[in-house]
Amino acid sequence: MAKKDLGKRNRGSSKAPKKGNPDSPQSSAYSASLKLMENKHYGVIIMDPRNLKIIFVNSKLCQALGYSKTDLIGRRATSLIVPEDRKRILETARARLEGKPVKTGNRYTALKKNGGRLVFDAYTNPVQYEGKRYLQTITNDITQQVELEQELRESEEKYRAVVDNIADGIAVCLNGRLVYANRVFSRIFGYWLDEIEGIQITKLIAKGYKKLLTGLQKKVWESSKRRKLEIIGLKKDDSQIILNLRA
């Protein structure tokens, strides 16, 4: 009886394994790759290039979006992207499959399960398993960075609005060039704002006073104390004006 049972087991073990999802590779090499990608600190997603259906997504991306793996496997990746970005993501996928150059690190906005949004940089490349091509995308969540950038822009706009309404001319100089000037400063010298930004500061100072300005800058850097200086400036039309500088 024992021999009969053993024979049944042997015959059973010789049967061909059942086929899994035909869209997903089944090799041990693929399984090993998935184990590596599962534990990455960034999001990883693998898609069928024919329809961009998701065949693998790691836990990092699931957590970021608020979905389970079951929610995402078999779903089109484009359904997770805001409508205004879907055309770009399709164009990028097509270009990568055709071997055409694309911009590194495309930025997209994803839709989270709770209705929120997530901004990420995506790096997409074609990969091959068992002779089939797939698209693999690595994602880096930059939502917090984008929010900080927006806050900084808003802060700069508020600062510029305040500075533009001050009666004095205000300018910021970096490496000898003006990187910012308010409207009053540009009017004093007879320039438009877009003309004066980027100009060499020495171009606005009369010849005999350029060394004085350099000395003032040096003292400010060395002591961090506010300094005052009266010099002669040059307007756009080469006429001279008396300037009281505070730096």
PDB file of C-alpha atoms in Angstrom:
ATOM      1  CA  MET A   1       0.000   0.000   0.000  1.00  0.00           C
ATOM      2  CA  ALA A   2       2.875   2.302   0.819  1.00  0.00           C
ATOM      3  CA  LYS A   3       4.455   1.645  -2.566  1.00  0.00           C
ATOM      4  CA  LYS A   4       1.216   2.499  -4.333  1.00  0.00           C
ATOM      5  CA  ASP A   5       0.970   5.825  -2.537  1.00  0.00           C
ATOM      6  CA  LEU A   6       4.583   6.617  -3.365  1.00  0.00           C
ATOM      7  CA  GLY A   7       3.950   5.894  -6.996  1.00  0.00           C
ATOM      8  CA  LYS A   8       1.016   8.273  -7.017  1.00  0.00           C
ATOM      9  CA  ARG A   9       3.131  10.991  -5.519  1.00  0.00           C
ATOM     10  CA  ASN A  10       5.872  10.419  -8.066  1.00  0.00           C
ATOM     11  CA  ARG A  11       3.413  10.523 -10.927  1.00  0.00           C
ATOM     12  CA  GLY A  12       1.905  13.698  -9.514  1.00  0.00           C
ATOM     13  CA  SER A  13       5.272  15.407  -9.259  1.00  0.00           C
ATOM     14  CA  SER A  14       6.012  14.791 -12.938  1.00  0.00           C
ATOM     15  CA  LYS A  15       3.075  16.919 -14.046  1.00  0.00           C
ATOM     16  CA  ALA A  16       3.870  20.258 -15.694  1.00  0.00           C
ATOM     17  CA  PRO A  17       3.333  23.257 -13.390  1.00  0.00           C
ATOM     18  CA  LYS A  18       0.240  25.303 -13.941  1.00  0.00           C
ATOM     19  CA  LYS A  19       0.671  28.478 -15.907  1.00  0.00           C
ATOM     20  CA  GLY A  20       0.198  31.740 -14.061  1.00  0.00           C
ATOM     21  CA  ASN A  21      -0.825  35.120 -15.369  1.00  0.00           C
ATOM     22  CA  PRO A  22       0.361  35.157 -19.017  1.00  0.00           C
ATOM     23  CA  ASP A  23       1.172  38.872 -18.713  1.00  0.00           C
ATOM     24  CA  SER A  24       3.581  38.307 -15.826  1.00  0.00           C
ATOM     25  CA  PRO A  25       6.974  36.529 -16.082  1.00  0.00           C
ATOM     26  CA  GLN A  26       7.298  33.334 -14.029  1.00  0.00           C
ATOM     27  CA  SER A  27      11.071  32.721 -13.984  1.00  0.00           C
ATOM     28  CA  SER A  28      13.163  32.461 -10.832  1.00  0.00           C
ATOM     29  CA  ALA A  29      15.309  35.355 -12.096  1.00  0.00           C
ATOM     30  CA  TYR A  30      12.211  37.544 -12.238  1.00  0.00           C
ATOM     31  CA  SER A  31      11.159  36.441  -8.736  1.00  0.00           C
ATOM     32  CA  ALA A  32      14.619  37.294  -7.421  1.00  0.00           C
ATOM     33  CA  SER A  33      14.406  40.751  -9.021  1.00  0.00           C
ATOM     34  CA  LEU A  34      11.040  41.367  -7.387  1.00  0.00           C
ATOM     35  CA  LYS A  35      12.440  40.513  -3.960  1.00  0.00           C
ATOM     36  CA  LEU A  36      15.165  43.104  -4.445  1.00  0.00           C
ATOM     37  CA  MET A  37      12.728  45.778  -5.640  1.00  0.00           C
ATOM     38  CA  GLU A  38      10.231  45.054  -2.877  1.00  0.00           C
ATOM     39  CA  ASN A  39      12.589  46.345  -0.207  1.00  0.00           C
ATOM     40  CA  LYS A  40      13.750  49.508  -1.970  1.00  0.00           C
ATOM     41  CA  HIS A  41      13.271  52.891  -0.276  1.00  0.00           C
ATOM     42  CA  TYR A  42      11.764  54.279  -3.488  1.00  0.00           C
ATOM     43  CA  GLY A  43       8.664  53.266  -5.434  1.00  0.00           C
ATOM     44  CA  VAL A  44       8.937  50.629  -8.170  1.00  0.00           C
ATOM     45  CA  ILE A  45       6.291  49.668 -10.690  1.00  0.00           C
ATOM     46  CA  ILE A  46       6.476  47.228 -13.637  1.00  0.00           C
ATOM     47  CA  MET A  47       3.956  47.513 -16.460  1.00  0.00           C
ATOM     48  CA  ASP A  48       2.878  45.648 -19.562  1.00  0.00           C
ATOM     49  CA  PRO A  49       3.958  48.004 -22.383  1.00  0.00           C
ATOM     50  CA  ARG A  50       0.932  47.128 -24.516  1.00  0.00           C
ATOM     51  CA  ASN A  51      -1.591  48.713 -22.179  1.00  0.00           C
ATOM     52  CA  LEU A  52       0.424  49.972 -19.166  1.00  0.00           C
ATOM     53  CA  LYS A  53      -1.346  47.514 -16.875  1.00  0.00           C
ATOM     54  CA  ILE A  54       0.517  47.032 -13.605  1.00  0.00           C
ATOM     55  CA  ILE A  55       2.048  43.570 -13.097  1.00  0.00           C
ATOM     56  CA  PHE A  56       4.187  44.512 -10.080  1.00  0.00           C
ATOM     57  CA  VAL A  57       4.280  47.345  -7.556  1.00  0.00           C
ATOM     58  CA  ASN A  58       6.377  47.446  -4.403  1.00  0.00           C
ATOM     59  CA  SER A  59       5.160  48.232  -0.888  1.00  0.00           C
ATOM     60  CA  LYS A  60       6.809  51.668  -0.827  1.00  0.00           C
ATOM     61  CA  LEU A  61       4.629  52.953  -3.679  1.00  0.00           C
ATOM     62  CA  CYS A  62       1.514  51.246  -2.307  1.00  0.00           C
ATOM     63  CA  GLN A  63       1.984  53.008   1.028  1.00  0.00           C
ATOM     64  CA  ALA A  64       2.565  56.373  -0.647  1.00  0.00           C
ATOM     65  CA  LEU A  65      -0.656  56.067  -2.661  1.00  0.00           C
ATOM     66  CA  GLY A  66      -2.721  54.427   0.085  1.00  0.00           C
ATOM     67  CA  TYR A  67      -3.567  51.322  -1.967  1.00  0.00           C
ATOM     68  CA  SER A  68      -2.977  47.625  -1.371  1.00  0.00           C
ATOM     69  CA  LYS A  69      -1.142  45.544  -3.967  1.00  0.00           C
ATOM     70  CA  THR A  70      -4.411  43.785  -4.769  1.00  0.00           C
ATOM     71  CA  ASP A  71      -5.944  47.175  -5.599  1.00  0.00           C
ATOM     72  CA  LEU A  72      -3.183  47.995  -8.084  1.00  0.00           C
ATOM     73  CA  ILE A  73      -2.178  44.757  -9.844  1.00  0.00           C
ATOM     74  CA  GLY A  74      -3.950  44.597 -13.213  1.00  0.00           C
ATOM     75  CA  ARG A  75      -4.931  48.256 -13.115  1.00  0.00           C
ATOM     76  CA  ARG A  76      -3.771  50.700 -15.788  1.00  0.00           C
ATOM     77  CA  ALA A  77      -1.021  52.914 -14.417  1.00  0.00           C
ATOM     78  CA  THR A  78      -2.480  55.943 -16.197  1.00  0.00           C
ATOM     79  CA  SER A  79      -5.607  55.732 -14.025  1.00  0.00           C
ATOM     80  CA  LEU A  80      -3.429  56.744 -11.062  1.00  0.00           C
ATOM     81  CA  ILE A  81      -2.223  59.918 -12.782  1.00  0.00           C
ATOM     82  CA  VAL A  82      -4.058  63.258 -12.936  1.00  0.00           C
ATOM     83  CA  PRO A  83      -5.750  63.706 -16.354  1.00  0.00           C
ATOM     84  CA  GLU A  84      -3.497  66.597 -17.387  1.00  0.00           C
ATOM     85  CA  ASP A  85      -0.375  64.394 -17.055  1.00  0.00           C
ATOM     86  CA  ARG A  86      -1.641  61.245 -18.789  1.00  0.00           C
ATOM     87  CA  LYS A  87      -0.707  62.277 -22.312  1.00  0.00           C
ATOM     88  CA  ARG A  88       2.878  62.988 -21.230  1.00  0.00           C
ATOM     89  CA  ILE A  89       3.244  59.656 -19.463  1.00  0.00           C
ATOM     90  CA  LEU A  90       1.995  57.802 -22.548  1.00  0.00           C
ATOM     91  CA  GLU A  91       4.390  59.720 -24.793  1.00  0.00           C
ATOM     92  CA  THR A  92       7.303  58.969 -22.460  1.00  0.00           C
ATOM     93  CA  ALA A  93       6.460  55.252 -22.354  1.00  0.00           C
ATOM     94  CA  ARG A  94       6.237  55.084 -26.143  1.00  0.00           C
ATOM     95  CA  ALA A  95       9.522  56.932 -26.584  1.00  0.00           C
ATOM     96  CA  ARG A  96      11.342  54.640 -24.132  1.00  0.00           C
ATOM     97  CA  LEU A  97      10.102  51.536 -25.938  1.00  0.00           C
ATOM     98  CA  GLU A  98      11.240  52.967 -29.273  1.00  0.00           C
ATOM     99  CA  GLY A  99      14.651  53.838 -27.854  1.00  0.00           C
ATOM    100  CA  LYS A 100      14.169  57.563 -28.313  1.00  0.00           C
ATOM    101  CA  PRO A 101      15.789  60.021 -25.881  1.00  0.00           C
ATOM    102  CA  VAL A 102      13.542  61.434 -23.180  1.00  0.00           C
ATOM    103  CA  LYS A 103      14.102  63.914 -20.384  1.00  0.00           C
ATOM    104  CA  THR A 104      15.543  62.279 -17.274  1.00  0.00           C
ATOM    105  CA  GLY A 105      13.294  62.516 -14.248  1.00  0.00           C
ATOM    106  CA  ASN A 106       9.840  63.428 -15.518  1.00  0.00           C
ATOM    107  CA  ARG A 107       7.591  64.996 -12.897  1.00  0.00           C
ATOM    108  CA  TYR A 108       4.009  63.783 -12.563  1.00  0.00           C
ATOM    109  CA  THR A 109       1.141  64.125 -10.105  1.00  0.00           C
ATOM    110  CA  ALA A 110      -0.570  60.957  -8.868  1.00  0.00           C
ATOM    111  CA  LEU A 111      -4.009  60.517  -7.339  1.00  0.00           C
ATOM    112  CA  LYS A 112      -4.023  58.900  -3.896  1.00  0.00           C
ATOM    113  CA  LYS A 113      -6.806  56.599  -2.732  1.00  0.00           C
ATOM    114  CA  ASN A 114      -7.994  59.176  -0.176  1.00  0.00           C
ATOM    115  CA  GLY A 115      -8.338  61.848  -2.871  1.00  0.00           C
ATOM    116  CA  GLY A 116      -5.049  63.565  -2.087  1.00  0.00           C
ATOM    117  CA  ARG A 117      -2.244  64.162  -4.541  1.00  0.00           C
ATOM    118  CA  LEU A 118       1.350  62.998  -4.653  1.00  0.00           C
ATOM    119  CA  VAL A 119       4.034  64.620  -6.805  1.00  0.00           C
ATOM    120  CA  PHE A 120       6.880  62.388  -7.929  1.00  0.00           C
ATOM    121  CA  ASP A 121       9.841  62.195 -10.279  1.00  0.00           C
ATOM    122  CA  ALA A 122       9.679  59.128 -12.523  1.00  0.00           C
ATOM    123  CA  TYR A 123      12.500  57.297 -14.283  1.00  0.00           C
ATOM    124  CA  THR A 124      11.164  54.813 -16.837  1.00  0.00           C
ATOM    125  CA  ASN A 125      13.195  52.179 -18.680  1.00  0.00           C
ATOM    126  CA  PRO A 126      12.361  49.079 -20.723  1.00  0.00           C
ATOM    127  CA  VAL A 127      13.373  45.778 -19.079  1.00  0.00           C
ATOM    128  CA  GLN A 128      13.288  42.218 -20.375  1.00  0.00           C
ATOM    129  CA  TYR A 129      12.220  38.987 -18.712  1.00  0.00           C
ATOM    130  CA  GLU A 130      11.824  35.624 -20.469  1.00  0.00           C
ATOM    131  CA  GLY A 131      12.229  37.308 -23.850  1.00  0.00           C
ATOM    132  CA  LYS A 132       9.386  39.766 -23.214  1.00  0.00           C
ATOM    133  CA  ARG A 133       9.729  43.504 -22.789  1.00  0.00           C
ATOM    134  CA  TYR A 134       8.210  45.424 -19.903  1.00  0.00           C
ATOM    135  CA  LEU A 135       8.364  48.974 -18.626  1.00  0.00           C
ATOM    136  CA  GLN A 136       9.880  49.566 -15.222  1.00  0.00           C
ATOM    137  CA  THR A 137       9.418  52.914 -13.501  1.00  0.00           C
ATOM    138  CA  ILE A 138      11.235  54.092 -10.401  1.00  0.00           C
ATOM    139  CA  THR A 139       9.435  56.861  -8.508  1.00  0.00           C
ATOM    140  CA  ASN A 140      10.726  59.380  -6.008  1.00  0.00           C
ATOM    141  CA  ASP A 141       8.148  61.189  -3.864  1.00  0.00           C
ATOM    142  CA  ILE A 142       8.914  64.935  -3.997  1.00  0.00           C
ATOM    143  CA  THR A 143       5.566  66.204  -2.683  1.00  0.00           C
ATOM    144  CA  GLN A 144       7.102  67.908   0.350  1.00  0.00           C
ATOM    145  CA  GLN A 145       9.824  69.500  -1.770  1.00  0.00           C
ATOM    146  CA  VAL A 146       7.250  70.893  -4.221  1.00  0.00           C
ATOM    147  CA  GLU A 147       5.151  72.284  -1.364  1.00  0.00           C
ATOM    148  CA  LEU A 148       8.216  74.009   0.112  1.00  0.00           C
ATOM    149  CA  GLU A 149       9.104  75.447  -3.302  1.00  0.00           C
ATOM    150  CA  GLN A 150       5.581  76.837  -3.613  1.00  0.00           C
ATOM    151  CA  GLU A 151       5.773  78.383  -0.138  1.00  0.00           C
ATOM    152  CA  LEU A 152       9.130  79.941  -1.038  1.00  0.00           C
ATOM    153  CA  ARG A 153       7.730  81.417  -4.268  1.00  0.00           C
ATOM    154  CA  GLU A 154       4.775  82.881  -2.393  1.00  0.00           C
ATOM    155  CA  SER A 155       7.116  84.304   0.250  1.00  0.00           C
ATOM    156  CA  GLU A 156       9.337  85.844  -2.438  1.00  0.00           C
ATOM    157  CA  GLU A 157       6.312  87.385  -4.155  1.00  0.00           C
ATOM    158  CA  LYS A 158       5.172  88.946  -0.869  1.00  0.00           C
ATOM    159  CA  TYR A 159       8.685  90.237  -0.187  1.00  0.00           C
ATOM    160  CA  ARG A 160       8.968  91.667  -3.694  1.00  0.00           C
ATOM    161  CA  ALA A 161       5.584  93.390  -3.339  1.00  0.00           C
ATOM    162  CA  VAL A 162       6.743  95.043  -0.098  1.00  0.00           C
ATOM    163  CA  VAL A 163      10.171  96.017  -1.442  1.00  0.00           C
ATOM    164  CA  ASP A 164       8.738  97.420  -4.681  1.00  0.00           C
ATOM    165  CA  ASN A 165       6.648  99.877  -2.666  1.00  0.00           C
ATOM    166  CA  ILE A 166       9.523 101.190  -0.540  1.00  0.00           C
ATOM    167  CA  ALA A 167      10.640 104.741  -1.374  1.00  0.00           C
ATOM    168  CA  ASP A 168      14.350 103.802  -1.421  1.00  0.00           C
ATOM    169  CA  GLY A 169      16.161 101.966  -4.170  1.00  0.00           C
ATOM    170  CA  ILE A 170      17.054  98.414  -3.126  1.00  0.00           C
ATOM    171  CA  ALA A 171      19.346  95.992  -4.962  1.00  0.00           C
ATOM    172  CA  VAL A 172      21.038  92.655  -4.310  1.00  0.00           C
ATOM    173  CA  CYS A 173      24.501  92.067  -5.717  1.00  0.00           C
ATOM    174  CA  LEU A 174      26.192  88.676  -6.211  1.00  0.00           C
ATOM    175  CA  ASN A 175      29.719  88.270  -7.603  1.00  0.00           C
ATOM    176  CA  GLY A 176      29.706  91.834  -8.868  1.00  0.00           C
ATOM    177  CA  ARG A 177      26.349  91.612 -10.668  1.00  0.00           C
ATOM    178  CA  LEU A 178      22.855  92.743  -9.741  1.00  0.00           C
ATOM    179  CA  VAL A 179      20.609  89.742  -9.216  1.00  0.00           C
ATOM    180  CA  TYR A 180      17.679  91.793  -7.939  1.00  0.00           C
ATOM    181  CA  ALA A 181      16.613  95.438  -8.051  1.00  0.00           C
ATOM    182  CA  ASN A 182      13.332  97.069  -7.087  1.00  0.00           C
ATOM    183  CA  ARG A 183      11.498  99.499  -9.334  1.00  0.00           C
ATOM    184  CA  VAL A 184      12.773 102.578  -7.500  1.00  0.00           C
ATOM    185  CA  PHE A 185      16.397 101.475  -7.962  1.00  0.00           C
ATOM    186  CA  SER A 186      15.908 100.940 -11.701  1.00  0.00           C
ATOM    187  CA  ARG A 187      14.192 104.338 -12.076  1.00  0.00           C
ATOM    188  CA  ILE A 188      17.040 106.103 -10.244  1.00  0.00           C
ATOM    189  CA  PHE A 189      19.479 104.873 -12.879  1.00  0.00           C
ATOM    190  CA  GLY A 190      17.094 105.261 -15.820  1.00  0.00           C
ATOM    191  CA  TYR A 191      16.793 101.548 -16.660  1.00  0.00           C
ATOM    192  CA  TRP A 192      13.895  99.173 -17.094  1.00  0.00           C
ATOM    193  CA  LEU A 193      13.852  96.331 -14.547  1.00  0.00           C
ATOM    194  CA  ASP A 194      14.728  93.676 -17.122  1.00  0.00           C
ATOM    195  CA  GLU A 195      17.661  95.813 -18.295  1.00  0.00           C
ATOM    196  CA  ILE A 196      19.265  96.422 -14.936  1.00  0.00           C
ATOM    197  CA  GLU A 197      19.080  92.922 -13.449  1.00  0.00           C
ATOM    198  CA  GLY A 198      22.294  91.083 -14.312  1.00  0.00           C
ATOM    199  CA  ILE A 199      24.265  94.268 -14.987  1.00  0.00           C
ATOM    200  CA  GLN A 200      27.774  94.730 -13.533  1.00  0.00           C
ATOM    201  CA  ILE A 201      27.466  96.952 -10.448  1.00  0.00           C
ATOM    202  CA  THR A 202      30.608  98.887 -11.457  1.00  0.00           C
ATOM    203  CA  LYS A 203      28.795 100.053 -14.593  1.00  0.00           C
ATOM    204  CA  LEU A 204      26.548 102.139 -12.327  1.00  0.00           C
ATOM    205  CA  ILE A 205      29.427 103.857 -10.500  1.00  0.00           C
ATOM    206  CA  ALA A 206      31.533 106.818 -11.689  1.00  0.00           C
ATOM    207  CA  LYS A 207      35.142 105.916 -12.494  1.00  0.00           C
ATOM    208  CA  GLY A 208      36.796 107.540  -9.481  1.00  0.00           C
ATOM    209  CA  TYR A 209      34.437 105.864  -6.994  1.00  0.00           C
ATOM    210  CA  LYS A 210      34.678 102.188  -7.982  1.00  0.00           C
ATOM    211  CA  LYS A 211      37.476 101.464  -5.499  1.00  0.00           C
ATOM    212  CA  LEU A 212      35.414 103.060  -2.728  1.00  0.00           C
ATOM    213  CA  LEU A 213      32.548 100.705  -3.516  1.00  0.00           C
ATOM    214  CA  THR A 214      34.879  97.691  -3.489  1.00  0.00           C
ATOM    215  CA  GLY A 215      36.232  98.823  -0.106  1.00  0.00           C
ATOM    216  CA  LEU A 216      32.710  99.175   1.265  1.00  0.00           C
ATOM    217  CA  GLN A 217      31.807  95.659   0.164  1.00  0.00           C
ATOM    218  CA  LYS A 218      34.955  94.247   1.763  1.00  0.00           C
ATOM    219  CA  LYS A 219      34.270  95.954   5.100  1.00  0.00           C
ATOM    220  CA  VAL A 220      30.710  94.652   5.158  1.00  0.00           C
ATOM    221  CA  TRP A 221      31.879  91.093   4.516  1.00  0.00           C
ATOM    222  CA  GLU A 222      34.600  91.276   7.159  1.00  0.00           C
ATOM    223  CA  SER A 223      32.612  92.872   9.980  1.00  0.00           C
ATOM    224  CA  SER A 224      28.961  92.131   9.108  1.00  0.00           C
ATOM    225  CA  LYS A 225      28.196  95.681  10.261  1.00  0.00           C
ATOM    226  CA  ARG A 226      26.085  98.102   8.262  1.00  0.00           C
ATOM    227  CA  ARG A 227      28.120 100.766   6.449  1.00  0.00           C
ATOM    228  CA  LYS A 228      27.278 104.046   4.718  1.00  0.00           C
ATOM    229  CA  LEU A 229      28.997 105.660   1.767  1.00  0.00           C
ATOM    230  CA  GLU A 230      28.343 108.667  -0.466  1.00  0.00           C
ATOM    231  CA  ILE A 231      29.496 108.178  -4.048  1.00  0.00           C
ATOM    232  CA  ILE A 232      28.710 109.340  -7.577  1.00  0.00           C
ATOM    233  CA  GLY A 233      26.623 107.025  -9.710  1.00  0.00           C
ATOM    234  CA  LEU A 234      26.164 106.810 -13.476  1.00  0.00           C
ATOM    235  CA  LYS A 235      22.732 106.712 -15.070  1.00  0.00           C
ATOM    236  CA  LYS A 236      21.958 104.925 -18.331  1.00  0.00           C
ATOM    237  CA  ASP A 237      22.397 108.202 -20.251  1.00  0.00           C
ATOM    238  CA  ASP A 238      25.849 108.704 -18.562  1.00  0.00           C
ATOM    239  CA  SER A 239      24.618 111.593 -16.432  1.00  0.00           C
ATOM    240  CA  GLN A 240      25.875 111.571 -12.838  1.00  0.00           C
ATOM    241  CA  ILE A 241      23.872 111.350  -9.615  1.00  0.00           C
ATOM    242  CA  ILE A 242      24.829 111.510  -5.937  1.00  0.00           C
ATOM    243  CA  LEU A 243      24.128 108.248  -4.131  1.00  0.00           C
ATOM    244  CA  ASN A 244      23.906 107.551  -0.417  1.00  0.00           C
ATOM    245  CA  LEU A 245      24.641 103.841  -0.106  1.00  0.00           C
ATOM    246  CA  ARG A 246      23.842 101.667   2.890  1.00  0.00           C
ATOM    247  CA  ALA A 247      25.155  98.120   2.844  1.00  0.00           C
TER     248      ALA A 247
END
